[in-house]
Every structure is written in structure tokens, then in C-alpha cells.
């Protein structure tokens, strides 16, 4: 039964990541926290899950990708990823949950306002 739950959660993560290019991490964090991981552990583990899903998505999206555009964002993105990972070590779980919740709400409002 547990494998069905893991499979369903993985399917949801992959589907969101494949359709929207993001969103799978939100499902991953929520699921991993339900499994008992700390907030930091759930966020860090979800990054690895999303890495694997993103690599597969790149394979299927390859005909739509403008690599010259990607290269413009990589230096800043890599610096931001490193900064975020270092900051994760210092932020208390309480504030991590609050900041994550605000980010999710902000993203939801932006999406609703667009459409």
C-alpha cells in the first residue's frame, strides 16, 4: 500500500513538473514533511527529486529550448541556488515554513490575477 502512495505522489510531482516546469517541488515538500522529514530535510530532498524530473523534462522539451536564453540566466541562477542552500542552514524551520507559505500564496495570487 505504501508503494501506491509513493507512486501517486511521484506521479503528481512529475506531472506538475512536466506540465508547468515547476510545482512538483511543492508536492514533494508537502509529501516529505508528511513522512516525517524536517522542513529543511524536505526542501533539500525535494531539490534532488526535482533535479531528476527536470532532467527528464529537458529531454522531452528539447525542441522548444532556446539554449542561448538559458545561458544568460545560469550564472545568476547558480549563485542564487548556492546562496539559498547556504541560507537554508541558518534559517529556523519555523521561518522557513512561513517564507515558503508566503511564496506559495504570492504565486497563487499572481496566477489567479493573470487568467
Backbone as CSV, one residue per row, in Angstrom:
resi,resn,N_x,N_y,N_z,CA_x,CA_y,CA_z,C_x,C_y,C_z
1,UNK,0.823,-1.203,0.000,0.000,0.000,0.000,0.863,1.262,0.000
2,UNK,1.984,1.212,0.753,2.858,2.376,0.823,3.443,2.713,-0.548
3,UNK,3.746,1.682,-1.338,4.306,1.923,-2.661,3.301,2.644,-3.563
4,UNK,2.012,2.383,-3.375,0.992,3.097,-4.151,0.970,4.574,-3.787
5,UNK,1.133,4.859,-2.505,1.160,6.258,-2.052,2.381,6.962,-2.618
6,UNK,3.545,6.302,-2.539,4.764,6.883,-3.102,4.621,7.090,-4.602
7,UNK,4.061,6.107,-5.266,3.864,6.208,-6.708,2.931,7.343,-7.082
8,UNK,1.845,7.511,-6.335,0.894,8.594,-6.613,1.540,9.954,-6.367
9,UNK,2.298,10.068,-5.293,2.987,11.331,-5.007,4.020,11.614,-6.099
10,UNK,4.777,10.602,-6.500,5.755,10.779,-7.574,5.098,11.157,-8.885
11,UNK,3.963,10.544,-9.179,3.220,10.876,-10.396,2.779,12.338,-10.369
12,UNK,2.261,12.795,-9.239,1.837,14.191,-9.111,3.026,15.137,-9.286
13,UNK,4.154,14.800,-8.668,5.354,15.632,-8.796,5.800,15.707,-10.249
14,UNK,5.894,14.569,-10.892,6.335,14.517,-12.282,5.381,15.211,-13.229
15,UNK,4.089,15.032,-13.010,3.087,15.665,-13.869,3.163,17.183,-13.768
16,UNK,3.224,17.704,-12.547,3.329,19.157,-12.375,4.617,19.699,-12.985
17,UNK,5.703,19.000,-12.744,6.995,19.447,-13.279,7.004,19.377,-14.804
18,UNK,6.427,18.325,-15.357,6.389,18.178,-16.807,5.481,19.187,-17.487
19,UNK,4.330,19.457,-16.883,3.375,20.398,-17.476,3.798,21.847,-17.324
20,UNK,4.234,22.205,-16.141,4.454,23.615,-15.833,5.919,23.994,-15.659
21,UNK,6.806,23.019,-15.639,8.210,23.322,-15.419,8.536,23.579,-13.970
22,UNK,7.541,23.531,-13.133,7.717,23.696,-11.684,6.451,23.197,-11.018
23,UNK,6.427,23.266,-9.724,5.243,22.822,-8.995,5.423,21.464,-8.364
24,UNK,6.243,20.635,-8.971,6.497,19.322,-8.390,7.168,19.419,-7.033
25,UNK,7.975,20.446,-6.865,8.655,20.653,-5.584,7.696,20.935,-4.452
26,UNK,6.606,21.606,-4.752,5.602,21.899,-3.731,4.989,20.598,-3.229
27,UNK,4.648,19.727,-4.155,4.096,18.422,-3.785,5.146,17.611,-3.039
28,UNK,6.396,17.659,-3.515,7.469,16.902,-2.879,7.681,17.348,-1.442
29,UNK,7.742,18.649,-1.216,7.954,19.165,0.141,6.819,18.731,1.054
30,UNK,5.589,18.895,0.600,4.437,18.509,1.433,4.460,17.011,1.749
31,UNK,4.726,16.199,0.756,4.744,14.752,0.953,5.874,14.337,1.887
32,UNK,7.059,14.879,1.672,8.204,14.514,2.506,8.021,14.948,3.955
33,UNK,7.363,16.077,4.148,7.074,16.512,5.524,6.073,15.569,6.181
34,UNK,5.116,15.077,5.421,4.150,14.101,5.947,4.850,12.808,6.352
35,UNK,5.950,12.499,5.676,6.718,11.299,6.007,7.584,11.493,7.256
36,UNK,7.626,12.726,7.749,8.359,12.978,8.986,9.679,13.697,8.822
37,UNK,10.048,14.088,7.608,11.279,14.840,7.434,11.103,16.240,8.007
38,UNK,12.186,16.812,8.467,12.150,18.204,8.920,11.877,19.096,7.714
39,UNK,11.529,20.336,7.978,11.278,21.269,6.878,12.518,21.387,5.996
40,UNK,13.687,21.492,6.619,14.924,21.614,5.848,15.211,20.336,5.066
41,UNK,15.003,19.208,5.688,15.219,17.936,5.014,14.276,17.758,3.839
42,UNK,13.018,18.166,4.013,12.036,18.051,2.931,12.392,18.964,1.764
43,UNK,12.798,20.199,2.058,13.157,21.126,0.991,14.399,20.641,0.243
44,UNK,15.398,20.206,0.990,16.638,19.745,0.364,16.400,18.482,-0.473
45,UNK,15.633,17.540,0.054,15.352,16.299,-0.673,14.514,16.577,-1.920
46,UNK,13.590,17.525,-1.827,12.768,17.847,-2.988,13.605,18.413,-4.128
47,UNK,14.694,19.109,-3.797,15.573,19.640,-4.837,16.163,18.501,-5.666
48,UNK,16.576,17.436,-5.005,17.136,16.289,-5.725,16.066,15.601,-6.578
49,UNK,14.872,15.482,-6.037,13.772,14.878,-6.801,13.483,15.717,-8.047
50,UNK,13.398,17.024,-7.864,13.084,17.911,-8.979,14.223,17.939,-10.001
51,UNK,15.465,17.777,-9.546,16.589,17.696,-10.479,16.389,16.542,-11.451
52,UNK,16.069,15.380,-10.907,15.852,14.206,-11.759,14.666,14.416,-12.693
53,UNK,13.579,14.955,-12.176,12.404,15.199,-13.011,12.689,16.242,-14.086
54,UNK,13.444,17.270,-13.727,13.774,18.320,-14.682,14.675,17.803,-15.796
55,UNK,15.607,16.935,-15.445,16.477,16.352,-16.476,15.653,15.573,-17.499
56,UNK,14.696,14.821,-17.035,13.829,14.084,-17.959,12.964,15.045,-18.778
57,UNK,12.438,16.085,-18.141,11.620,17.068,-18.854,12.420,17.767,-19.941
58,UNK,13.693,18.088,-19.670,14.545,18.733,-20.676,14.640,17.853,-21.921
59,UNK,14.746,16.557,-21.721,14.818,15.640,-22.862,13.577,15.784,-23.743
60,UNK,12.412,15.845,-23.138,11.172,15.930,-23.914,10.913,17.336,-24.452
61,UNK,11.397,18.362,-23.754,11.204,19.757,-24.170,12.298,20.258,-25.105
62,UNK,13.273,19.437,-25.409,14.482,19.912,-26.093,14.204,20.684,-27.370
63,UNK,13.145,20.385,-28.096,12.869,21.110,-29.343,12.334,22.518,-29.082
64,UNK,11.901,22.795,-27.857,11.386,24.116,-27.510,12.429,24.992,-26.818
65,UNK,13.560,24.435,-26.481,14.538,25.136,-25.657,15.416,26.043,-26.513
66,UNK,15.555,27.289,-26.076,16.487,28.232,-26.677,17.687,28.296,-25.739
67,UNK,18.726,27.552,-26.080,19.874,27.432,-25.187,20.597,28.755,-24.974
68,UNK,20.530,29.658,-25.946,21.177,30.965,-25.752,20.477,31.730,-24.616
69,UNK,19.181,31.562,-24.484,18.458,32.194,-23.377,18.833,31.553,-22.048
70,UNK,18.972,30.239,-22.047,19.332,29.532,-20.816,20.658,30.018,-20.264
71,UNK,21.638,30.190,-21.138,22.975,30.574,-20.702,22.996,31.932,-20.016
72,UNK,22.078,32.818,-20.381,22.017,34.147,-19.756,21.625,34.084,-18.286
73,UNK,20.818,33.098,-17.943,20.292,33.004,-16.581,21.103,32.088,-15.673
74,UNK,21.933,31.230,-16.262,22.662,30.246,-15.457,23.602,30.843,-14.407
75,UNK,24.424,31.838,-14.716,25.315,32.358,-13.667,24.549,32.877,-12.446
76,UNK,23.532,33.676,-12.674,22.726,34.187,-11.561,21.962,33.085,-10.860
77,UNK,21.458,32.141,-11.642,20.720,31.027,-11.062,21.596,30.149,-10.189
78,UNK,22.808,29.882,-10.650,23.733,29.081,-9.851,24.133,29.812,-8.572
79,UNK,24.370,31.114,-8.680,24.701,31.904,-7.485,23.518,31.920,-6.511
80,UNK,22.318,32.058,-7.043,21.133,32.039,-6.194,20.914,30.695,-5.531
81,UNK,21.148,29.622,-6.272,20.989,28.272,-5.709,21.977,28.040,-4.572
82,UNK,23.231,28.461,-4.791,24.242,28.297,-3.743,23.898,29.147,-2.524
83,UNK,23.468,30.380,-2.758,23.086,31.265,-1.654,21.899,30.695,-0.881
84,UNK,20.913,30.206,-1.598,19.739,29.619,-0.950,20.089,28.407,-0.114
85,UNK,20.962,27.560,-0.647,21.378,26.365,0.092,22.139,26.748,1.358
86,UNK,22.994,27.750,1.258,23.727,28.208,2.451,22.787,28.862,3.456
87,UNK,21.820,29.627,2.957,20.857,30.290,3.834,19.948,29.277,4.525
88,UNK,19.636,28.182,3.827,18.767,27.152,4.407,19.337,26.617,5.716
89,UNK,20.655,26.534,5.792,21.300,26.035,7.013,21.068,26.951,8.208
90,UNK,20.859,28.233,7.940,20.775,29.214,9.023,19.355,29.585,9.439
91,UNK,18.414,29.392,8.554,17.047,29.828,8.849,16.339,28.775,9.708
92,UNK,15.684,29.203,10.769,14.931,28.248,11.595,13.761,27.645,10.805
93,UNK,13.415,26.396,11.124,12.314,25.716,10.428,11.026,26.529,10.467
94,UNK,10.752,27.171,11.593,9.529,27.977,11.733,9.469,29.030,10.622
95,UNK,10.560,29.767,10.434,10.576,30.828,9.431,10.636,30.274,8.014
96,UNK,11.262,29.154,7.852,11.288,28.516,6.537,9.864,28.184,6.096
97,UNK,9.080,27.623,7.003,7.680,27.302,6.677,6.892,28.564,6.345
98,UNK,7.110,29.622,7.106,6.374,30.876,6.870,6.761,31.498,5.523
99,UNK,8.046,31.559,5.235,8.503,32.135,3.968,7.993,31.299,2.797
100,UNK,8.038,29.985,2.921,7.540,29.100,1.870,6.046,29.319,1.645
101,UNK,5.291,29.452,2.731,3.845,29.681,2.623,3.549,31.014,1.928
102,UNK,4.281,32.052,2.276,4.081,33.357,1.642,4.404,33.276,0.155
103,UNK,5.481,32.577,-0.174,5.841,32.413,-1.582,4.745,31.683,-2.349
104,UNK,4.205,30.635,-1.772,3.135,29.872,-2.430,1.896,30.745,-2.616
105,UNK,1.533,31.495,-1.596,0.376,32.386,-1.708,0.596,33.456,-2.771
106,UNK,1.790,34.024,-2.786,2.119,35.036,-3.797,1.998,34.444,-5.205
107,UNK,2.552,33.256,-5.398,2.476,32.606,-6.713,1.027,32.330,-7.094
108,UNK,0.223,31.896,-6.142,-1.188,31.617,-6.421,-1.934,32.878,-6.826
109,UNK,-1.708,33.947,-6.116,-2.384,35.229,-6.431,-1.978,35.718,-7.824
110,UNK,-0.685,35.613,-8.120,-0.224,36.034,-9.466,-0.869,35.201,-10.556
111,UNK,-0.959,33.886,-10.338,-1.580,33.041,-11.346,-3.063,33.348,-11.517
112,UNK,-3.746,33.556,-10.404,-5.170,33.879,-10.488,-5.412,35.227,-11.136
113,UNK,-4.551,36.183,-10.879,-4.719,37.526,-11.449,-4.476,37.547,-12.947
114,UNK,-3.664,36.649,-13.440,-3.354,36.598,-14.872,-4.525,36.119,-15.727
115,UNK,-5.272,35.202,-15.175,-6.144,34.496,-16.051,-7.553,34.602,-15.954
